[in-house]
Amino acid sequence: MPTTHKHDVLVIGSGAAGLSLALHLPTDCRVALLSKADLNQGSTYWAQGGMAAVLHDRDTVDSHVEDTLAAGAGLCDREAVEFTVRNSRRCTEWLVEQGVDFDLRQDQADADDREFHLTMEGGHSHRRIIHAADRTGRAISEVLTEQALSADNIEVFTHRVAVDLIRHEDRCQGAYILNRNTGHVELFQAKAVVLATGGASKAYLYTSNPDGASGDGIAMAWRAGCRVANMEFNQFHPTCLYHPKAKSFLVTEALRGEGAHLLLPDGERFMDRFDPRGELAPRDIVARAIDHEMKRLGADCVFLDISHKPRDFLEAHFPTVMSRCREFGIDIAEEPIPVVPAAHYTCGGIIVDTAGRTDLEGLYAIGEASSTGLHGANRMASNSLLECIVYAESAAHDIAALLPELPSPAPARGWDESQVTDSDEDVVISHNWDELRRFMWDYVGIVRTDKRLQRALHRIQLLQSEIAEYYGNYKVGNDLLELRNLAMVAELMIRCAIERKESRGLHYTLDYPEQLPEAHDTILRPLNSPLQG
């Protein structure tokens, strides 16, 4: 018989969103927290820049809201933006209470009225990025992980990969989970299930994300009947380290916030030709400008130069970037950094309200897997960590209020492995994985056309038929599950992109270069949706 676990709440994902939600739940609530690999391996851990929040009287909630709306290119939900920003100070204070050691202004570190050191990033009109040097995500992840491991009501399961959600009538009551250590699928049952699984940037050939960012939660929610929105908006970070031996290393936007210049191979600055804000323009503009110049010149990369800043300043504020670049023989205090754009953030996702509730009762989604309306057509820098913490708190409060009334899970069938065999053709998985990521990069990348998108749709349909046949005949493993989910999410991205007949935010198409007068969300609804009508 398959192993069965029963809890009050099942949290799938161990980044900032999942950890925060688990810690916000009442201490008498039995929580299962699942991590795909070891703890501190997800996107949160590698987030360098920081978290946007209104923390000083020089800044205002209205200013942060307006900056976010401007970056979102008319597609943000104002209610969601205001909700997130209004809660930014309190959620920052909660992180400090947990023990996160954010940087302070050096001249006030010992004063009673200590003031955080705030930095600037693209799209912001004020310094409002709170950070821990250039490893903010690591600081948050390590502290919240330590708190979760010490909480008596939170049971942590590592090396668990979600397979599918369990839907009983119109309610989610658990999930089938692969134990990567044993190779067997376990049954996790709970009154409420939370998807905090991150984004899907591994659908692209070049990405800043760790290997686990395969869109698992979005794909599972879609298969369970939940709508998704705005999957065409994939943010490409403008500056990832370009080096044959460097894998997925993002060069934080905070460098540009502190005065770094983007240069062509001949040393010429170019961003002023594309936007009056220069290097501090929103990410979509910077990424397209770099892509344009690389294609125009046939260049492999452009360069990011902050060598005009003192070495001690760089060592204090950017130790991670300095250390990583030094590994590849680059001294950023003396020479520019070779950089290229790479897939970085999934702005769309599972449709939720301000409590993180999806279309399926008992199922919540928070963080990058969700579509809250905060990011619109383009996420503003450092709003993502803020969204994780704010919506984790909101969803936890909603779950806690409803938990006494939620029904216990109905009996569920165990996972049947009797009709499948071990695969001796894993080369099929690796080949399909490579093919998918390459055609997504070529056809559904920074610049798109109708013809490219139709080619991508044709390819993904062929790929999915192969994956379905493979999935039905062989025992599931991590690589197969990730490929299955990436293919599903890639199809959602392509279909959303085909439906948008304009260029807006992160979606730029040569066939429709203008922006339509009115902004509309691209919403896809599965055939098994629990919604009526």
Short mmCIF file of C-alpha atoms in Angstrom, two decimals:
data_model
loop_
_atom_site.label_atom_id
_atom_site.label_comp_id
_atom_site.label_asym_id
_atom_site.label_seq_id
_atom_site.Cartn_x
_atom_site.Cartn_y
_atom_site.Cartn_z
CA MET A 1 0.00 0.00 0.00
CA PRO A 2 1.26 3.51 -0.81
CA THR A 3 2.39 5.65 2.12
CA THR A 4 -0.34 8.07 3.24
CA HIS A 5 0.23 11.32 5.14
CA LYS A 6 -2.60 13.34 6.70
CA HIS A 7 -2.34 16.96 7.79
CA ASP A 8 -4.54 20.02 8.15
CA VAL A 9 -2.65 22.00 5.50
CA LEU A 10 -0.35 20.80 2.72
CA VAL A 11 2.13 23.42 1.47
CA ILE A 12 3.89 22.47 -1.76
CA GLY A 13 7.00 24.61 -2.06
CA SER A 14 9.63 25.78 0.42
CA GLY A 15 10.59 29.24 -0.83
CA ALA A 16 9.68 32.56 0.76
CA ALA A 17 5.97 32.12 -0.02
CA GLY A 18 5.58 28.58 1.31
CA LEU A 19 7.72 29.11 4.40
CA SER A 20 5.98 32.37 5.32
CA LEU A 21 2.53 30.86 4.97
CA ALA A 22 3.44 27.86 7.12
CA LEU A 23 4.83 30.13 9.82
CA HIS A 24 1.74 32.38 9.78
CA LEU A 25 -0.63 29.45 10.41
CA PRO A 26 -1.78 28.80 14.01
CA THR A 27 0.54 26.59 16.04
CA ASP A 28 -2.22 24.01 16.55
CA CYS A 29 -2.52 23.55 12.78
CA ARG A 30 -0.69 20.47 11.50
CA VAL A 31 1.29 21.49 8.43
CA ALA A 32 3.16 19.43 5.84
CA LEU A 33 5.79 21.52 4.02
CA LEU A 34 7.20 19.90 0.87
CA SER A 35 10.48 20.75 -0.80
CA LYS A 36 11.50 19.48 -4.21
CA ALA A 37 15.13 19.06 -3.22
CA ASP A 38 17.04 20.08 -0.11
CA LEU A 39 15.87 23.21 1.64
CA ASN A 40 17.31 26.53 0.43
CA GLN A 41 17.54 25.39 -3.19
CA GLY A 42 14.77 27.43 -4.86
CA SER A 43 14.52 30.86 -6.47
CA THR A 44 14.16 32.72 -3.16
CA TYR A 45 17.59 31.61 -2.02
CA TRP A 46 19.24 33.03 -5.14
CA ALA A 47 17.37 36.37 -5.19
CA GLN A 48 20.06 39.05 -4.94
CA GLY A 49 18.45 42.47 -5.19
CA GLY A 50 15.98 42.87 -2.35
CA MET A 51 12.36 43.58 -1.48
CA ALA A 52 10.43 46.72 -2.33
CA ALA A 53 8.58 48.36 0.57
CA VAL A 54 7.49 51.82 1.70
CA LEU A 55 9.69 52.27 4.77
CA HIS A 56 10.60 55.95 4.89
CA ASP A 57 8.65 59.20 5.02
CA ARG A 58 10.51 60.32 1.88
CA ASP A 59 8.45 57.66 0.08
CA THR A 60 4.68 57.10 -0.08
CA VAL A 61 2.28 54.24 -0.69
CA ASP A 62 0.78 56.20 -3.59
CA SER A 63 4.20 56.58 -5.23
CA HIS A 64 4.96 52.85 -4.97
CA VAL A 65 1.49 52.06 -6.34
CA GLU A 66 1.88 54.42 -9.30
CA ASP A 67 5.36 53.11 -10.13
CA THR A 68 4.01 49.54 -10.12
CA LEU A 69 1.04 50.49 -12.32
CA ALA A 70 3.35 52.25 -14.79
CA ALA A 71 5.70 49.25 -15.01
CA GLY A 72 2.70 46.93 -15.50
CA ALA A 73 1.76 48.73 -18.74
CA GLY A 74 -1.91 49.23 -17.89
CA LEU A 75 -2.61 45.62 -16.96
CA CYS A 76 -2.15 45.66 -13.18
CA ASP A 77 -5.16 45.21 -10.92
CA ARG A 78 -5.16 48.41 -8.85
CA GLU A 79 -6.85 46.70 -5.89
CA ALA A 80 -4.13 44.03 -5.80
CA VAL A 81 -1.35 46.64 -6.12
CA GLU A 82 -2.75 48.80 -3.33
CA PHE A 83 -3.35 45.75 -1.13
CA THR A 84 0.25 44.61 -1.57
CA VAL A 85 1.90 47.99 -1.05
CA ARG A 86 -0.26 48.92 1.95
CA ASN A 87 0.96 45.77 3.70
CA SER A 88 4.62 46.19 2.76
CA ARG A 89 5.78 47.87 5.97
CA ARG A 90 4.08 45.40 8.29
CA CYS A 91 5.38 42.39 6.36
CA THR A 92 8.90 43.83 6.43
CA GLU A 93 8.60 44.25 10.19
CA TRP A 94 7.47 40.60 10.43
CA LEU A 95 10.60 39.47 8.59
CA VAL A 96 12.76 41.52 10.94
CA GLU A 97 10.94 39.92 13.90
CA GLN A 98 11.77 36.49 12.46
CA GLY A 99 15.43 37.46 12.49
CA VAL A 100 16.22 38.65 8.94
CA ASP A 101 19.18 41.01 9.20
CA PHE A 102 18.60 43.69 6.57
CA ASP A 103 21.35 46.23 5.91
CA LEU A 104 21.26 49.49 7.86
CA ARG A 105 22.66 52.86 6.91
CA GLN A 106 26.23 52.77 8.14
CA ASP A 107 25.99 56.16 9.81
CA GLN A 108 22.93 55.05 11.85
CA ALA A 109 23.63 51.41 12.64
CA ASP A 110 23.98 52.07 16.37
CA ALA A 111 21.31 54.74 16.76
CA ASP A 112 17.97 54.19 18.50
CA ASP A 113 16.07 55.24 15.39
CA ARG A 114 17.91 52.88 13.07
CA GLU A 115 17.24 53.41 9.38
CA PHE A 116 17.50 50.71 6.72
CA HIS A 117 19.84 51.17 3.80
CA LEU A 118 17.53 51.40 0.79
CA THR A 119 18.66 51.03 -2.79
CA MET A 120 17.18 51.91 -6.17
CA GLU A 121 16.12 49.67 -9.05
CA GLY A 122 14.52 50.07 -12.46
CA GLY A 123 10.99 51.49 -12.55
CA HIS A 124 11.12 52.90 -9.00
CA SER A 125 10.97 56.64 -8.36
CA HIS A 126 12.40 56.36 -4.84
CA ARG A 127 14.99 54.33 -2.97
CA ARG A 128 12.75 51.66 -1.45
CA ILE A 129 14.58 48.36 -1.91
CA ILE A 130 15.45 46.83 1.47
CA HIS A 131 18.25 44.30 1.18
CA ALA A 132 20.91 42.20 2.88
CA ALA A 133 23.91 43.12 0.73
CA ASP A 134 23.30 41.35 -2.61
CA ARG A 135 22.03 38.10 -1.07
CA THR A 136 18.66 39.15 0.28
CA GLY A 137 16.88 35.99 -0.79
CA ARG A 138 19.46 33.86 0.96
CA ALA A 139 19.06 35.85 4.19
CA ILE A 140 15.27 35.49 4.11
CA SER A 141 15.35 31.83 3.09
CA GLU A 142 17.82 30.76 5.77
CA VAL A 143 15.97 32.55 8.59
CA LEU A 144 12.51 31.29 7.60
CA THR A 145 13.84 27.77 7.07
CA GLU A 146 15.36 27.76 10.55
CA GLN A 147 12.04 28.97 12.01
CA ALA A 148 10.06 26.30 10.15
CA LEU A 149 12.38 23.49 11.21
CA SER A 150 12.03 24.51 14.83
CA ALA A 151 8.21 24.78 14.72
CA ASP A 152 6.53 21.78 16.37
CA ASN A 153 3.47 21.94 14.09
CA ILE A 154 5.39 21.98 10.79
CA GLU A 155 6.60 18.69 9.34
CA VAL A 156 9.13 19.18 6.55
CA PHE A 157 9.44 16.65 3.72
CA THR A 158 12.41 17.10 1.36
CA HIS A 159 13.04 15.48 -2.03
CA ARG A 160 9.31 15.34 -2.76
CA VAL A 161 7.96 16.21 -6.22
CA ALA A 162 4.26 16.84 -6.72
CA VAL A 163 2.62 14.72 -9.41
CA ASP A 164 -1.02 15.85 -9.41
CA LEU A 165 -3.64 17.36 -7.13
CA ILE A 166 -6.51 15.27 -5.75
CA ARG A 167 -9.86 16.78 -6.66
CA HIS A 168 -12.97 15.41 -4.94
CA GLU A 169 -16.05 16.94 -6.57
CA ASP A 170 -15.13 20.67 -6.63
CA ARG A 171 -12.69 20.62 -3.72
CA CYS A 172 -8.94 19.99 -3.54
CA GLN A 173 -8.09 17.56 -0.75
CA GLY A 174 -4.48 16.63 -1.26
CA ALA A 175 -1.91 15.57 -3.83
CA TYR A 176 0.05 12.62 -5.15
CA ILE A 177 3.72 13.20 -4.36
CA LEU A 178 6.79 11.38 -5.69
CA ASN A 179 9.34 10.50 -3.04
CA ARG A 180 12.59 10.94 -4.96
CA ASN A 181 14.52 8.85 -2.44
CA THR A 182 12.32 5.74 -2.74
CA GLY A 183 11.01 6.26 -6.28
CA HIS A 184 7.45 5.66 -5.10
CA VAL A 185 4.40 7.96 -5.14
CA GLU A 186 2.90 8.85 -1.77
CA LEU A 187 -0.54 10.18 -0.89
CA PHE A 188 -0.74 13.47 1.03
CA GLN A 189 -4.22 14.43 2.25
CA ALA A 190 -5.19 17.77 3.79
CA LYS A 191 -8.17 20.08 4.28
CA ALA A 192 -6.36 22.87 2.43
CA VAL A 193 -3.59 22.72 -0.17
CA VAL A 194 -1.24 25.59 -1.01
CA LEU A 195 0.77 25.81 -4.24
CA ALA A 196 3.94 27.82 -3.62
CA THR A 197 5.90 26.15 -6.40
CA GLY A 198 7.45 29.13 -8.17
CA GLY A 199 7.54 29.96 -11.85
CA ALA A 200 8.33 28.27 -15.14
CA SER A 201 11.42 29.95 -16.56
CA LYS A 202 13.08 26.57 -17.18
CA ALA A 203 10.82 26.42 -20.23
CA TYR A 204 13.52 28.58 -21.84
CA LEU A 205 17.00 27.65 -22.98
CA TYR A 206 18.65 30.49 -21.05
CA THR A 207 17.36 31.33 -17.59
CA SER A 208 18.49 32.83 -14.31
CA ASN A 209 16.37 30.33 -12.38
CA PRO A 210 17.48 27.18 -10.53
CA ASP A 211 16.64 23.81 -12.06
CA GLY A 212 13.37 23.33 -10.17
CA ALA A 213 11.51 26.21 -11.84
CA SER A 214 9.45 23.94 -14.08
CA GLY A 215 5.96 25.36 -13.60
CA ASP A 216 4.73 22.40 -11.54
CA GLY A 217 2.03 24.24 -9.59
CA ILE A 218 0.64 26.06 -12.62
CA ALA A 219 0.42 22.82 -14.62
CA MET A 220 -1.19 20.88 -11.75
CA ALA A 221 -3.74 23.61 -11.07
CA TRP A 222 -4.68 23.75 -14.77
CA ARG A 223 -5.13 19.98 -14.90
CA ALA A 224 -7.29 20.21 -11.75
CA GLY A 225 -9.60 22.80 -13.34
CA CYS A 226 -8.18 26.23 -12.41
CA ARG A 227 -8.01 29.17 -14.79
CA VAL A 228 -4.70 30.83 -15.61
CA ALA A 229 -4.03 34.37 -16.79
CA ASN A 230 -1.40 36.37 -18.69
CA MET A 231 1.02 33.51 -19.28
CA GLU A 232 2.45 35.36 -22.30
CA PHE A 233 4.28 37.76 -19.98
CA ASN A 234 7.63 36.14 -19.29
CA GLN A 235 10.16 38.54 -17.86
CA PHE A 236 13.66 38.29 -19.22
CA HIS A 237 16.23 39.66 -16.81
CA PRO A 238 18.47 41.96 -18.83
CA THR A 239 21.74 41.04 -17.16
CA CYS A 240 22.85 37.47 -16.61
CA LEU A 241 26.55 36.67 -16.60
CA TYR A 242 27.74 35.57 -20.04
CA HIS A 243 30.49 32.99 -19.67
CA PRO A 244 30.76 29.44 -21.07
CA LYS A 245 31.19 28.01 -17.57
CA ALA A 246 28.63 30.19 -15.77
CA LYS A 247 25.22 28.65 -15.28
CA SER A 248 22.17 30.73 -14.41
CA PHE A 249 23.99 33.53 -12.58
CA LEU A 250 21.99 36.73 -12.43
CA VAL A 251 23.83 40.03 -12.10
CA THR A 252 21.55 42.02 -9.82
CA GLU A 253 19.68 45.06 -11.09
CA ALA A 254 20.91 46.90 -8.01
CA LEU A 255 24.20 47.46 -9.86
CA ARG A 256 22.36 49.64 -12.34
CA GLY A 257 20.56 51.26 -9.41
CA GLU A 258 23.97 52.25 -8.06
CA GLY A 259 25.15 53.69 -11.38
CA ALA A 260 26.38 50.81 -13.55
CA HIS A 261 26.38 51.53 -17.29
CA LEU A 262 25.44 49.20 -20.12
CA LEU A 263 28.01 49.25 -22.92
CA LEU A 264 28.33 47.90 -26.44
CA PRO A 265 31.44 45.84 -27.24
CA ASP A 266 33.18 49.06 -28.39
CA GLY A 267 32.49 50.74 -25.03
CA GLU A 268 29.62 52.97 -26.21
CA ARG A 269 26.60 53.49 -23.93
CA PHE A 270 23.30 52.83 -25.71
CA MET A 271 20.32 52.78 -23.32
CA ASP A 272 19.59 56.50 -23.70
CA ARG A 273 18.63 55.79 -27.31
CA PHE A 274 15.81 53.52 -26.12
CA ASP A 275 14.44 55.25 -23.02
CA PRO A 276 15.08 58.56 -21.22
CA ARG A 277 15.52 56.62 -17.98
CA GLY A 278 18.53 54.88 -19.48
CA GLU A 279 19.76 51.91 -17.45
CA LEU A 280 16.94 52.44 -14.93
CA ALA A 281 14.16 51.80 -17.44
CA PRO A 282 11.88 48.83 -16.65
CA ARG A 283 13.30 45.41 -17.36
CA ASP A 284 11.31 44.70 -20.53
CA ILE A 285 12.69 47.84 -22.19
CA VAL A 286 16.27 47.10 -21.12
CA ALA A 287 16.06 43.45 -22.20
CA ARG A 288 14.63 44.37 -25.63
CA ALA A 289 17.28 47.05 -26.09
CA ILE A 290 20.07 44.57 -25.35
CA ASP A 291 18.45 41.95 -27.61
CA HIS A 292 18.15 44.54 -30.40
CA GLU A 293 21.77 45.64 -30.14
CA MET A 294 23.11 42.08 -29.98
CA LYS A 295 21.16 41.14 -33.12
CA ARG A 296 22.08 44.38 -34.91
CA LEU A 297 25.78 43.88 -34.23
CA GLY A 298 25.85 40.10 -34.25
CA ALA A 299 27.37 40.34 -30.77
CA ASP A 300 27.39 37.49 -28.25
CA CYS A 301 26.79 39.85 -25.33
CA VAL A 302 26.92 43.43 -24.08
CA PHE A 303 28.76 44.71 -21.00
CA LEU A 304 27.78 46.11 -17.61
CA ASP A 305 30.35 48.49 -16.14
CA ILE A 306 30.51 49.62 -12.52
CA SER A 307 34.29 49.91 -12.35
CA HIS A 308 34.01 53.67 -11.72
CA LYS A 309 32.81 52.88 -8.16
CA PRO A 310 35.38 52.39 -5.35
CA ARG A 311 36.41 48.80 -4.63
CA ASP A 312 35.40 49.01 -0.96
CA PHE A 313 31.92 50.17 -1.99
CA LEU A 314 31.54 47.20 -4.32
CA GLU A 315 32.84 44.76 -1.72
CA ALA A 316 30.35 46.08 0.85
CA HIS A 317 27.29 46.14 -1.42
CA PHE A 318 27.92 43.42 -4.01
CA PRO A 319 30.06 40.69 -2.43
CA THR A 320 28.18 37.89 -4.20
CA VAL A 321 28.59 39.41 -7.66
CA MET A 322 32.26 40.20 -7.00
CA SER A 323 32.98 36.70 -5.75
CA ARG A 324 31.13 34.92 -8.55
CA CYS A 325 32.72 37.05 -11.28
CA ARG A 326 36.14 36.55 -9.73
CA GLU A 327 35.67 32.78 -10.17
CA PHE A 328 35.59 33.43 -13.92
CA GLY A 329 38.53 35.83 -13.95
CA ILE A 330 36.48 39.04 -13.97
CA ASP A 331 37.34 41.84 -11.53
CA ILE A 332 34.27 44.10 -11.59
CA ALA A 333 36.22 46.92 -9.88
CA GLU A 334 38.55 47.03 -12.90
CA GLU A 335 36.56 45.81 -15.92
CA PRO A 336 32.99 45.44 -17.23
CA ILE A 337 30.90 42.29 -16.86
CA PRO A 338 29.75 40.44 -20.02
CA VAL A 339 25.96 40.03 -19.79
CA VAL A 340 22.98 38.70 -21.79
CA PRO A 341 19.21 38.59 -21.14
CA ALA A 342 17.73 35.36 -19.73
CA ALA A 343 14.26 34.15 -18.76
CA HIS A 344 13.75 35.23 -15.18
CA TYR A 345 10.16 35.55 -13.95
CA THR A 346 6.70 34.23 -14.85
CA CYS A 347 4.35 37.21 -14.43
CA GLY A 348 1.18 35.24 -15.17
CA GLY A 349 -0.08 32.16 -13.40
CA ILE A 350 -3.01 30.68 -11.50
CA ILE A 351 -5.78 33.22 -11.00
CA VAL A 352 -6.24 34.08 -7.31
CA ASP A 353 -7.90 36.72 -5.14
CA THR A 354 -6.25 38.75 -2.37
CA ALA A 355 -6.56 35.73 -0.05
CA GLY A 356 -4.73 33.48 -2.51
CA ARG A 357 -7.89 31.46 -3.28
CA THR A 358 -8.07 29.70 -6.66
CA ASP A 359 -11.15 28.49 -8.57
CA LEU A 360 -11.04 25.19 -6.69
CA GLU A 361 -12.24 25.19 -3.09
CA GLY A 362 -9.51 24.34 -0.63
CA LEU A 363 -6.74 25.18 -3.11
CA TYR A 364 -4.56 28.27 -2.70
CA ALA A 365 -1.71 29.61 -4.81
CA ILE A 366 0.86 32.19 -3.72
CA GLY A 367 4.11 33.60 -5.03
CA GLU A 368 5.31 33.25 -8.61
CA ALA A 369 2.88 30.41 -9.38
CA SER A 370 -0.06 32.80 -8.93
CA SER A 371 -1.54 35.63 -10.93
CA THR A 372 -2.63 38.22 -8.37
CA GLY A 373 -2.83 41.22 -10.68
CA LEU A 374 0.17 42.87 -9.02
CA HIS A 375 2.60 42.58 -11.92
CA GLY A 376 0.37 43.20 -14.92
CA ALA A 377 2.31 43.04 -18.17
CA ASN A 378 5.70 43.51 -16.50
CA ARG A 379 6.87 42.90 -12.93
CA MET A 380 8.59 45.87 -11.36
CA ALA A 381 11.92 45.03 -9.74
CA SER A 382 11.79 43.60 -6.20
CA ASN A 383 7.99 43.44 -6.00
CA SER A 384 8.10 39.64 -6.16
CA LEU A 385 9.52 38.95 -2.69
CA LEU A 386 7.02 41.46 -1.32
CA GLU A 387 4.15 39.64 -3.05
CA CYS A 388 5.32 36.34 -1.56
CA ILE A 389 5.26 37.65 2.01
CA VAL A 390 2.04 39.68 1.74
CA TYR A 391 -0.03 36.95 0.09
CA ALA A 392 1.42 34.25 2.35
CA GLU A 393 0.13 36.15 5.36
CA SER A 394 -3.25 36.82 3.73
CA ALA A 395 -3.76 33.21 2.62
CA ALA A 396 -2.68 31.87 6.03
CA HIS A 397 -5.23 34.05 7.79
CA ASP A 398 -7.96 32.90 5.39
CA ILE A 399 -7.08 29.23 5.86
CA ALA A 400 -6.96 29.62 9.65
CA ALA A 401 -10.42 31.22 9.68
CA LEU A 402 -11.96 28.52 7.47
CA LEU A 403 -10.13 25.47 8.80
CA PRO A 404 -12.61 24.54 11.57
CA GLU A 405 -15.41 24.36 8.98
CA LEU A 406 -13.50 22.55 6.23
CA PRO A 407 -14.44 18.89 5.73
CA SER A 408 -11.93 16.12 6.30
CA PRO A 409 -10.61 14.68 3.03
CA ALA A 410 -12.66 11.92 1.47
CA PRO A 411 -10.97 8.55 0.93
CA ALA A 412 -8.63 8.69 -2.08
CA ARG A 413 -7.26 5.97 -4.28
CA GLY A 414 -3.62 5.08 -3.84
CA TRP A 415 -1.19 5.48 -6.72
CA ASP A 416 -1.23 2.41 -8.99
CA GLU A 417 2.20 1.39 -10.28
CA SER A 418 1.21 -2.16 -11.24
CA GLN A 419 0.78 -1.53 -14.97
CA VAL A 420 3.97 0.45 -15.65
CA THR A 421 7.61 -0.52 -16.05
CA ASP A 422 10.99 1.09 -15.53
CA SER A 423 12.08 3.03 -18.58
CA ASP A 424 15.13 2.07 -20.59
CA GLU A 425 14.70 5.09 -22.90
CA ASP A 426 15.47 8.10 -20.71
CA VAL A 427 17.19 9.64 -23.73
CA VAL A 428 13.66 10.48 -24.97
CA ILE A 429 13.12 12.70 -21.93
CA SER A 430 16.42 14.57 -22.31
CA HIS A 431 15.90 15.03 -26.06
CA ASN A 432 12.36 16.38 -25.63
CA TRP A 433 13.50 18.63 -22.79
CA ASP A 434 16.21 20.18 -24.97
CA GLU A 435 13.88 20.57 -27.94
CA LEU A 436 11.20 22.30 -25.88
CA ARG A 437 13.55 24.80 -24.28
CA ARG A 438 15.21 25.63 -27.58
CA PHE A 439 12.04 26.29 -29.60
CA MET A 440 10.56 28.29 -26.71
CA TRP A 441 13.68 30.48 -26.78
CA ASP A 442 13.64 30.85 -30.57
CA TYR A 443 9.86 31.24 -31.13
CA VAL A 444 8.38 32.54 -27.85
CA GLY A 445 11.26 34.73 -26.67
CA ILE A 446 11.85 38.45 -26.22
CA VAL A 447 10.53 39.30 -29.72
CA ARG A 448 7.70 37.25 -31.30
CA THR A 449 5.72 36.88 -34.52
CA ASP A 450 2.50 35.04 -35.40
CA LYS A 451 4.43 32.59 -37.58
CA ARG A 452 6.87 31.76 -34.80
CA LEU A 453 4.06 31.26 -32.30
CA GLN A 454 2.14 28.94 -34.64
CA ARG A 455 5.29 26.90 -35.18
CA ALA A 456 5.76 26.70 -31.42
CA LEU A 457 2.15 25.56 -30.92
CA HIS A 458 2.56 22.82 -33.52
CA ARG A 459 5.78 21.62 -31.89
CA ILE A 460 4.35 21.59 -28.38
CA GLN A 461 1.31 19.58 -29.46
CA LEU A 462 3.54 16.91 -31.01
CA LEU A 463 5.73 16.92 -27.94
CA GLN A 464 2.81 16.53 -25.56
CA SER A 465 1.49 13.50 -27.43
CA GLU A 466 4.90 11.84 -27.03
CA ILE A 467 5.06 12.77 -23.35
CA ALA A 468 1.54 11.45 -22.69
CA GLU A 469 2.44 8.10 -24.25
CA TYR A 470 5.64 7.91 -22.22
CA TYR A 471 3.86 8.98 -18.99
CA GLY A 472 1.25 6.25 -19.41
CA ASN A 473 3.73 3.39 -19.79
CA TYR A 474 6.66 4.08 -17.48
CA LYS A 475 7.22 4.76 -13.82
CA VAL A 476 7.31 8.45 -13.07
CA GLY A 477 10.56 10.17 -12.14
CA ASN A 478 11.57 13.75 -11.47
CA ASP A 479 12.73 14.47 -15.04
CA LEU A 480 9.57 13.08 -16.61
CA LEU A 481 7.31 15.00 -14.22
CA GLU A 482 9.16 18.26 -14.87
CA LEU A 483 9.05 17.71 -18.64
CA ARG A 484 5.32 16.98 -18.48
CA ASN A 485 4.69 20.17 -16.49
CA LEU A 486 6.97 22.34 -18.62
CA ALA A 487 5.22 21.17 -21.78
CA MET A 488 1.83 22.00 -20.28
CA VAL A 489 2.92 25.45 -19.14
CA ALA A 490 4.68 26.12 -22.45
CA GLU A 491 1.40 25.44 -24.26
CA LEU A 492 -0.38 27.90 -21.95
CA MET A 493 2.29 30.52 -22.66
CA ILE A 494 1.99 30.01 -26.41
CA ARG A 495 -1.82 30.12 -26.41
CA CYS A 496 -1.88 33.31 -24.37
CA ALA A 497 0.70 34.89 -26.68
CA ILE A 498 -1.35 33.98 -29.76
CA GLU A 499 -4.46 35.56 -28.26
CA ARG A 500 -2.79 38.93 -27.56
CA LYS A 501 -2.95 40.97 -30.75
CA GLU A 502 -0.82 43.87 -29.52
CA SER A 503 2.55 44.63 -27.98
CA ARG A 504 2.30 45.38 -24.28
CA GLY A 505 4.87 45.11 -21.52
CA LEU A 506 6.86 41.91 -21.83
CA HIS A 507 4.90 40.67 -24.85
CA TYR A 508 6.41 42.24 -27.98
CA THR A 509 5.34 41.05 -31.42
CA LEU A 510 6.52 42.38 -34.76
CA ASP A 511 3.07 41.70 -36.26
CA TYR A 512 1.28 43.97 -33.76
CA PRO A 513 3.88 46.52 -32.60
CA GLU A 514 1.33 48.99 -31.23
CA GLN A 515 -0.47 48.87 -27.86
CA LEU A 516 -4.27 48.69 -27.96
CA PRO A 517 -6.23 51.54 -26.29
CA GLU A 518 -7.73 49.23 -23.66
CA ALA A 519 -5.91 46.62 -21.61
CA HIS A 520 -7.44 43.18 -21.12
CA ASP A 521 -6.16 40.12 -19.29
CA THR A 522 -5.58 36.97 -21.32
CA ILE A 523 -7.54 34.30 -19.43
CA LEU A 524 -7.55 30.59 -20.30
CA ARG A 525 -10.14 28.27 -18.79
CA PRO A 526 -9.80 24.47 -18.74
CA LEU A 527 -12.66 22.21 -19.82
CA ASN A 528 -12.96 20.77 -16.31
CA SER A 529 -13.29 24.16 -14.61
CA PRO A 530 -15.58 24.11 -11.54
CA LEU A 531 -16.97 27.53 -12.53
CA GLN A 532 -20.42 27.59 -14.02
CA GLY A 533 -21.30 29.15 -17.38
#
